[in-house]
Coordinates of C-alpha atoms in Angstrom, one line a residue:
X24 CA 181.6 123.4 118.7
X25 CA 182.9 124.7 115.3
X26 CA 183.0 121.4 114.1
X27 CA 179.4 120.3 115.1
X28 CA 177.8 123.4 113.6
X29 CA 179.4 123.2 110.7
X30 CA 178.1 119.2 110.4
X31 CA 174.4 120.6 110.9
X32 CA 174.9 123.3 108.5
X33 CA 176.3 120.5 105.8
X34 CA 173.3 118.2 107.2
X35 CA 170.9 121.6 105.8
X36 CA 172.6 122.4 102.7
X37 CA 172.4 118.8 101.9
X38 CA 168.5 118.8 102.9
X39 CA 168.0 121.7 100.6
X40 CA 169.8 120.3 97.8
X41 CA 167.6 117.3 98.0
X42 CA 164.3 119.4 98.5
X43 CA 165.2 120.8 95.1
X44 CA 166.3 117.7 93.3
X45 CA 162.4 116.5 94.3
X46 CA 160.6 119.7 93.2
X47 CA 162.6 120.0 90.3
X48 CA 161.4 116.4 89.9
X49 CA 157.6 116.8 90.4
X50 CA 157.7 119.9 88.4
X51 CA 158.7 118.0 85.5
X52 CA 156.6 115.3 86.7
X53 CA 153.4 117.2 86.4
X54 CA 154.1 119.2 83.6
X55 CA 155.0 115.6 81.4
X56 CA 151.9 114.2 82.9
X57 CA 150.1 116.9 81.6
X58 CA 151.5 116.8 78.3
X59 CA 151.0 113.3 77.9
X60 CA 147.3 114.0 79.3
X61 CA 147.0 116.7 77.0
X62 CA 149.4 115.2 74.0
X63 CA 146.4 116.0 71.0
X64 CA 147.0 119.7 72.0
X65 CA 151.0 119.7 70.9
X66 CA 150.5 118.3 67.4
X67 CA 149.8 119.3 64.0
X68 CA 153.0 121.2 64.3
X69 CA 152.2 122.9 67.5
X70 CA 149.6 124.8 65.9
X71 CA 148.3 126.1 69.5
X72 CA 151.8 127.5 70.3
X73 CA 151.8 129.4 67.6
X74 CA 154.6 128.0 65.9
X75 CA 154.4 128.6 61.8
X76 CA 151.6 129.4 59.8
X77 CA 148.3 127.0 60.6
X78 CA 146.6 128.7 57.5
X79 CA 145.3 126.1 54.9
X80 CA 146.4 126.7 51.7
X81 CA 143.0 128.0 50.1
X82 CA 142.8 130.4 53.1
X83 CA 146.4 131.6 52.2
X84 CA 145.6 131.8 48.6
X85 CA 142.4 133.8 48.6
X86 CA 144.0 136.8 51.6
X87 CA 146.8 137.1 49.3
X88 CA 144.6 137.5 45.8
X89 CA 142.4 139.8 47.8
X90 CA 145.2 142.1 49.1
X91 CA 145.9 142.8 45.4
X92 CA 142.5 142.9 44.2
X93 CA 140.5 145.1 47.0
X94 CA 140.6 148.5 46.2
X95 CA 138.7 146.8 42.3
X96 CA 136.2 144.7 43.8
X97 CA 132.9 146.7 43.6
X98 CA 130.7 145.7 47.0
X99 CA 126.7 145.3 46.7
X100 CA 124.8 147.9 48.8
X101 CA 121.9 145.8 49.0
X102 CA 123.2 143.1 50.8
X103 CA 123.8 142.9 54.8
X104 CA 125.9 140.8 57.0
X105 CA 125.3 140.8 60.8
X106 CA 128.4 139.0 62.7
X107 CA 127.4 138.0 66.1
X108 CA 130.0 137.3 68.5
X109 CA 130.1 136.0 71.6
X110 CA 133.2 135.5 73.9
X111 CA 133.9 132.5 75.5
X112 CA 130.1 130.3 74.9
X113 CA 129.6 126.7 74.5
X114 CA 128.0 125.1 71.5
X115 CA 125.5 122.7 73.7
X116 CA 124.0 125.5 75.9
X117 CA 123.5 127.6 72.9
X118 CA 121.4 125.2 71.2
X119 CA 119.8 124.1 74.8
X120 CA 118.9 127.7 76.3
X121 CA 119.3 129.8 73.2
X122 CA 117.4 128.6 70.6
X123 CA 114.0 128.0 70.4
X124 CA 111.9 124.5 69.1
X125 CA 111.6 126.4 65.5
X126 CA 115.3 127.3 65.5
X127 CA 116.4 123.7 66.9
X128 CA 114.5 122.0 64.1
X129 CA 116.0 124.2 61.3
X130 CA 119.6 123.0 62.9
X131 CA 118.7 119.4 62.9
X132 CA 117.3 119.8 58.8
X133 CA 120.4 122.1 58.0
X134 CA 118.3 124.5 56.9
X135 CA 120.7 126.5 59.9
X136 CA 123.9 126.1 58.9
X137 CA 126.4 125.1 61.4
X138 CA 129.6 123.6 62.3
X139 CA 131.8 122.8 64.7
X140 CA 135.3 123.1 64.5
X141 CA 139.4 123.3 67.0
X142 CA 141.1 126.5 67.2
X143 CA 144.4 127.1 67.9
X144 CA 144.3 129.5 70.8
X145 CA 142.6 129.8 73.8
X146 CA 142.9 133.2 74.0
X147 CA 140.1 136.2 73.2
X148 CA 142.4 138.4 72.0
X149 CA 144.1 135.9 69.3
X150 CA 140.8 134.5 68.6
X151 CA 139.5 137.9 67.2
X152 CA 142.3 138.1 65.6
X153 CA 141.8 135.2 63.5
X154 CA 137.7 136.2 63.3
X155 CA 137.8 139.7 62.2
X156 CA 141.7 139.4 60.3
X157 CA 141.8 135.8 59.1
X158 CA 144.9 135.2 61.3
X159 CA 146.9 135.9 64.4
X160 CA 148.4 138.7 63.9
X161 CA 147.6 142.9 64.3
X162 CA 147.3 144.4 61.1
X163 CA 145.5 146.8 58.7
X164 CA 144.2 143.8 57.3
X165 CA 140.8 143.1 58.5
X166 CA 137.2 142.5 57.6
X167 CA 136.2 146.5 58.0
X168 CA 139.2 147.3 56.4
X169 CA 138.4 145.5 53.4
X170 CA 135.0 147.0 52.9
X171 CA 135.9 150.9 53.7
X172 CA 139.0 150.1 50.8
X173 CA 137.3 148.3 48.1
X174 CA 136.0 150.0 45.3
X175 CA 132.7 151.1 46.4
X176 CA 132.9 151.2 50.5
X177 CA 129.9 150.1 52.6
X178 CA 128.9 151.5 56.0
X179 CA 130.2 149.4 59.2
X180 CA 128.9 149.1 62.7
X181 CA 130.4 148.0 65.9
X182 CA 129.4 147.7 68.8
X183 CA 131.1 145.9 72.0
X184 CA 132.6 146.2 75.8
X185 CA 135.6 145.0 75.3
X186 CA 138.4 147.1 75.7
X187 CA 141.2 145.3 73.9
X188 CA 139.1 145.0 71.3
X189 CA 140.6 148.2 69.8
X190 CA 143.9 148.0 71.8
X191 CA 145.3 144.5 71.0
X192 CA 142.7 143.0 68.3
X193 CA 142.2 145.8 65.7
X194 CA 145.0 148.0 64.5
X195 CA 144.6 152.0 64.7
X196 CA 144.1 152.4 61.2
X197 CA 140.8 150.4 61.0
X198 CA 138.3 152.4 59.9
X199 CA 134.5 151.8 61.0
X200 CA 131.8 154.2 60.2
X201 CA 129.7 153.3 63.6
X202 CA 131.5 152.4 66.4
X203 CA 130.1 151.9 70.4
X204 CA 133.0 150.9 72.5
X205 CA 131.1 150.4 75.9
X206 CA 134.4 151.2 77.9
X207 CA 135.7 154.6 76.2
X208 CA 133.7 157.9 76.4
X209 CA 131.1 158.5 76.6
X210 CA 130.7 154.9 78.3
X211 CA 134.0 154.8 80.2
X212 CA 133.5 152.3 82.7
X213 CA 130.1 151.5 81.8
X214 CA 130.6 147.9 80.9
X215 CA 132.8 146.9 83.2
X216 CA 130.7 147.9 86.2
X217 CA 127.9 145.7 85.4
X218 CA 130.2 142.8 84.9
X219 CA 129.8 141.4 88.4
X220 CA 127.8 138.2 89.4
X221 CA 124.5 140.0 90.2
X222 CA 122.7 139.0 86.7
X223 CA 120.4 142.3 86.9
X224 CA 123.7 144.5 86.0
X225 CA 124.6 141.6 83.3
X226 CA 121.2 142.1 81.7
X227 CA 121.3 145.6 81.6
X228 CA 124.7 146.2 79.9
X229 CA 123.2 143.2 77.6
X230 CA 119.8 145.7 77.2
X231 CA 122.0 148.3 76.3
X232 CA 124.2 146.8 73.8
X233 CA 121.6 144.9 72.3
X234 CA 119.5 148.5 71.8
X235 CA 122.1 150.0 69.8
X236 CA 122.4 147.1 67.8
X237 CA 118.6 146.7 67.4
X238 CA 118.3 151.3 66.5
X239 CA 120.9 150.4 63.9
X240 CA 119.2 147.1 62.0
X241 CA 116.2 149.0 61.9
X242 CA 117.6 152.3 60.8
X243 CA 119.3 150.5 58.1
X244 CA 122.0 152.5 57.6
X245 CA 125.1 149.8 57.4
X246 CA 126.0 146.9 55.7
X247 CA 127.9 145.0 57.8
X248 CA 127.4 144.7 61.7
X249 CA 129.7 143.7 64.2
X250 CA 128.4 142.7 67.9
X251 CA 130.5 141.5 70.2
X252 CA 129.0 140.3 74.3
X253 CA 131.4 138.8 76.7
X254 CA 129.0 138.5 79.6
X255 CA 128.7 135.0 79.7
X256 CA 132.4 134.1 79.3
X257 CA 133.1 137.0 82.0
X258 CA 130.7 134.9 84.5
X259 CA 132.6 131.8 84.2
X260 CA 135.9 133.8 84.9
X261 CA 134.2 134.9 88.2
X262 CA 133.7 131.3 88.8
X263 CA 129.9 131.0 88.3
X264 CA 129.3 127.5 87.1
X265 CA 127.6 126.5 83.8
X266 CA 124.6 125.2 85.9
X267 CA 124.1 128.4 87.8
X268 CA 121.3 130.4 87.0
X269 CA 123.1 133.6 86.1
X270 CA 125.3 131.5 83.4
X271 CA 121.6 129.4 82.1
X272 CA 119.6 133.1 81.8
X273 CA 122.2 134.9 79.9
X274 CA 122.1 131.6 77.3
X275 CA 118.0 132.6 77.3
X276 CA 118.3 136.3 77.0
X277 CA 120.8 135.8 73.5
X278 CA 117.7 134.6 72.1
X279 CA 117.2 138.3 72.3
X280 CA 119.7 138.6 69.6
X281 CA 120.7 135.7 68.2
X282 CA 117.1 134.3 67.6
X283 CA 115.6 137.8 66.5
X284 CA 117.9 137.7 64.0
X285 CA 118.0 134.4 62.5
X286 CA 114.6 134.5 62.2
X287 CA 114.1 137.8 61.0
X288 CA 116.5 137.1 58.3
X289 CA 116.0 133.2 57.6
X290 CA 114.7 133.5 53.8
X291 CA 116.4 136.9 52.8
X292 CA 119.1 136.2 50.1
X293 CA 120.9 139.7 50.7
X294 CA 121.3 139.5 54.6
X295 CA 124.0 136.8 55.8
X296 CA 124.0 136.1 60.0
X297 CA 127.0 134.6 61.5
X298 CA 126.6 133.8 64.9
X299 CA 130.1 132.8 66.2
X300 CA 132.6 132.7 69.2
X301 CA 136.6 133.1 70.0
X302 CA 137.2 129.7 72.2
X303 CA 135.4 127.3 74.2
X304 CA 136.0 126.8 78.1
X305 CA 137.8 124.5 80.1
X306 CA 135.4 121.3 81.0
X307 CA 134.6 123.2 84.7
X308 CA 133.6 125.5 82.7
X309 CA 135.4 128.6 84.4
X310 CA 138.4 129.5 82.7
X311 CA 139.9 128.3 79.3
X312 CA 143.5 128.0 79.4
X313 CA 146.4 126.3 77.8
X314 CA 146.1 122.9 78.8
X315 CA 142.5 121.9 78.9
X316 CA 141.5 121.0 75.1
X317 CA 137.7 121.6 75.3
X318 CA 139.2 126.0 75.4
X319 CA 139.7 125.1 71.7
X320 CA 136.5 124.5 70.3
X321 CA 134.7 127.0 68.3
X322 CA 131.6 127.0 66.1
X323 CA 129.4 129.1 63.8
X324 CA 125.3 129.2 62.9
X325 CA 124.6 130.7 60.1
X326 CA 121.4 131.1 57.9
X327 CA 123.3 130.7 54.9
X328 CA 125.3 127.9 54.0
X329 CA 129.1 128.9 54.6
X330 CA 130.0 126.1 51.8
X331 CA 128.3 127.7 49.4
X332 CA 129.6 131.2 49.9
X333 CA 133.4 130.7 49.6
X334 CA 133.2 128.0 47.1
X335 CA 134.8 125.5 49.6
X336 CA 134.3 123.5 52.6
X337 CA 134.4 126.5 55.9
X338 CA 137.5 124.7 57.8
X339 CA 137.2 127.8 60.9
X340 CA 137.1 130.7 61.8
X341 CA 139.8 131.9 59.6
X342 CA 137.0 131.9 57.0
X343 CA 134.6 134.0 58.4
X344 CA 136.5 136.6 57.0
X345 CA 135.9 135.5 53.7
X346 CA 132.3 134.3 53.6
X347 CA 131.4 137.9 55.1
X348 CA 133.3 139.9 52.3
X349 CA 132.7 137.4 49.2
X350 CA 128.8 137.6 50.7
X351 CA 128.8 141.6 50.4
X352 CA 129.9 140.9 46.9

């Protein structure tokens, strides 16, 4: 008997150890077959794992000069720079749903500037990063930052329902002069409640933001505006599709913003609007994750030409940062 059960418990440990040996297998299996699917995404020194510095050399060149030189560079109060961002939107819809004929044309004449460029994250909270600090990392260093230290400080305006926006983006010792975080008092819980897949609650958190934008541009009491909506991106994460109609009306109702202010601003040489986002999605469109490359696309539209500003051609992102304080200059 002892003899038996001990040949079916060897027959078991021996089924187990060959169970293993195959998921180990397929394991590795899949995630090779992913990397080989999704090769493009590991190169250029494995820029999206964050390995080394992916800063090009002017962008290096110009945060380092700056650091030295803020607190003597003298700011003009006269000019304006409104800094739309949007988490998580695609390129295509916004120039399908968003913009109207008039702002369409003006893209297709490049009388709108625009481009389209990879990232190297997928993430909301690096992306910000790189937006608002010119890289991936949480420090001091950082757009409003730059403007309350130089040698003249402007006003600065935020507004946004984000939480980690002030958590794990910007350090505790940024200074801004206006801020509305939709999830801290007196709106604790606000945003988040009307983050749901009925697109009545979406609109009215996108209402209400958009109002406190709107009171300050025409109160003109800053210079440099930060907006920040996530209520598209936080559809797709509750797994509305690009085609639904919740997804296609909150394209329409940016017009609210985004077209306002392009055109409100299209000929004035002291406002600059940047109209920009963190990552793309994932080709369902749901999520945007590690391994699906269309999660690192980003763009901007702008009704000045980037180029132009910094001196150079805008590579990403990482510039915005400098076209918004060299503008204000």
């Amino acid at each position: 008997m002892n003899n038996k059960f001990q040949i079916y418990l060897n027959k078991i440990l021996n089924l187990r150890v060959i169970m293993t040996v195959i998921v180990i297998l397929g394991s590795i299996t899949a995630v090779l077959g992913t990397y080989l699917t999704n090769y493009h995404l590991l190169t250029d020194s494995l820029q999206v794992l964050r390995f080394g510095d992916y800063r090009t050399s002017e962008q290096k060149q110009w945060q380092r000069e700056i650091k030295e030189e803020n607190s003597k560079i003298e700011l003009n109060n006269k000019k304006s720079v409104y800094l739309l961002s949007f988490d998580g939107i695609l390129y295509d819809l916004l120039v399908k749903y968003t913009l109207d004929d008039y702002l369409k044309n003006k893209l297709e004449t490049g009388e709108l500037y625009s481009r389209q460029y990879n990232i190297f994250t997928y993430e909301t909270k690096l992306g910000f990063r790189n937006i608002l600090g010119g890289y991936k990392t949480r420090t001091d260093f950082n757009i409003f930052n730059l403007i309350a230290n130089s040698k003249n400080p402007l006003k600065t305006f935020a507004v946004y329902s984000w939480e980690p926006m002030r958590t794990a983006v910007l350090s505790r010792n940024t200074h801004i002069d206006k801020e509305y975080n939709l999830e801290r008092y007196p709106y604790e819980g606000y945003a988040h409640s009307k983050l749901n897949k009925k697109f009545n609650d979406g609109k009215e958190l996108m209402d209400f933001s958009t109002g406190l934008l709107n009171e300050s541009v025409e109160t003109k009491d800053y210079n440099f505006y930060f907006y920040l909506d996530d209520v598209a991106d936080n559809a797709g994460h509750l797994w509305l599709k690009l085609s639904s109609d919740y997804i296609i009306n909150t394209y329409k109702y940016y017009y609210n913003i985004i077209g306002t202010l392009l055109k409100k601003f299209e000929n004035d040489p002291n406002t600059l609007v940047i109209v920009t986002t963190d990552h793309g999605r994932n080709k369902n469109g749901y999520n945007h994750d590690f391994w699906d490359k269309n999660a690192y696309k980003a763009f901007v539209v702008a009704n000045h030409n980037l180029n132009n500003i910094i001196n150079r051609p805008f590579v990403n992102y990482i510039d915005i940062m400098q076209a918004i304080y060299t503008f204000l200059q």
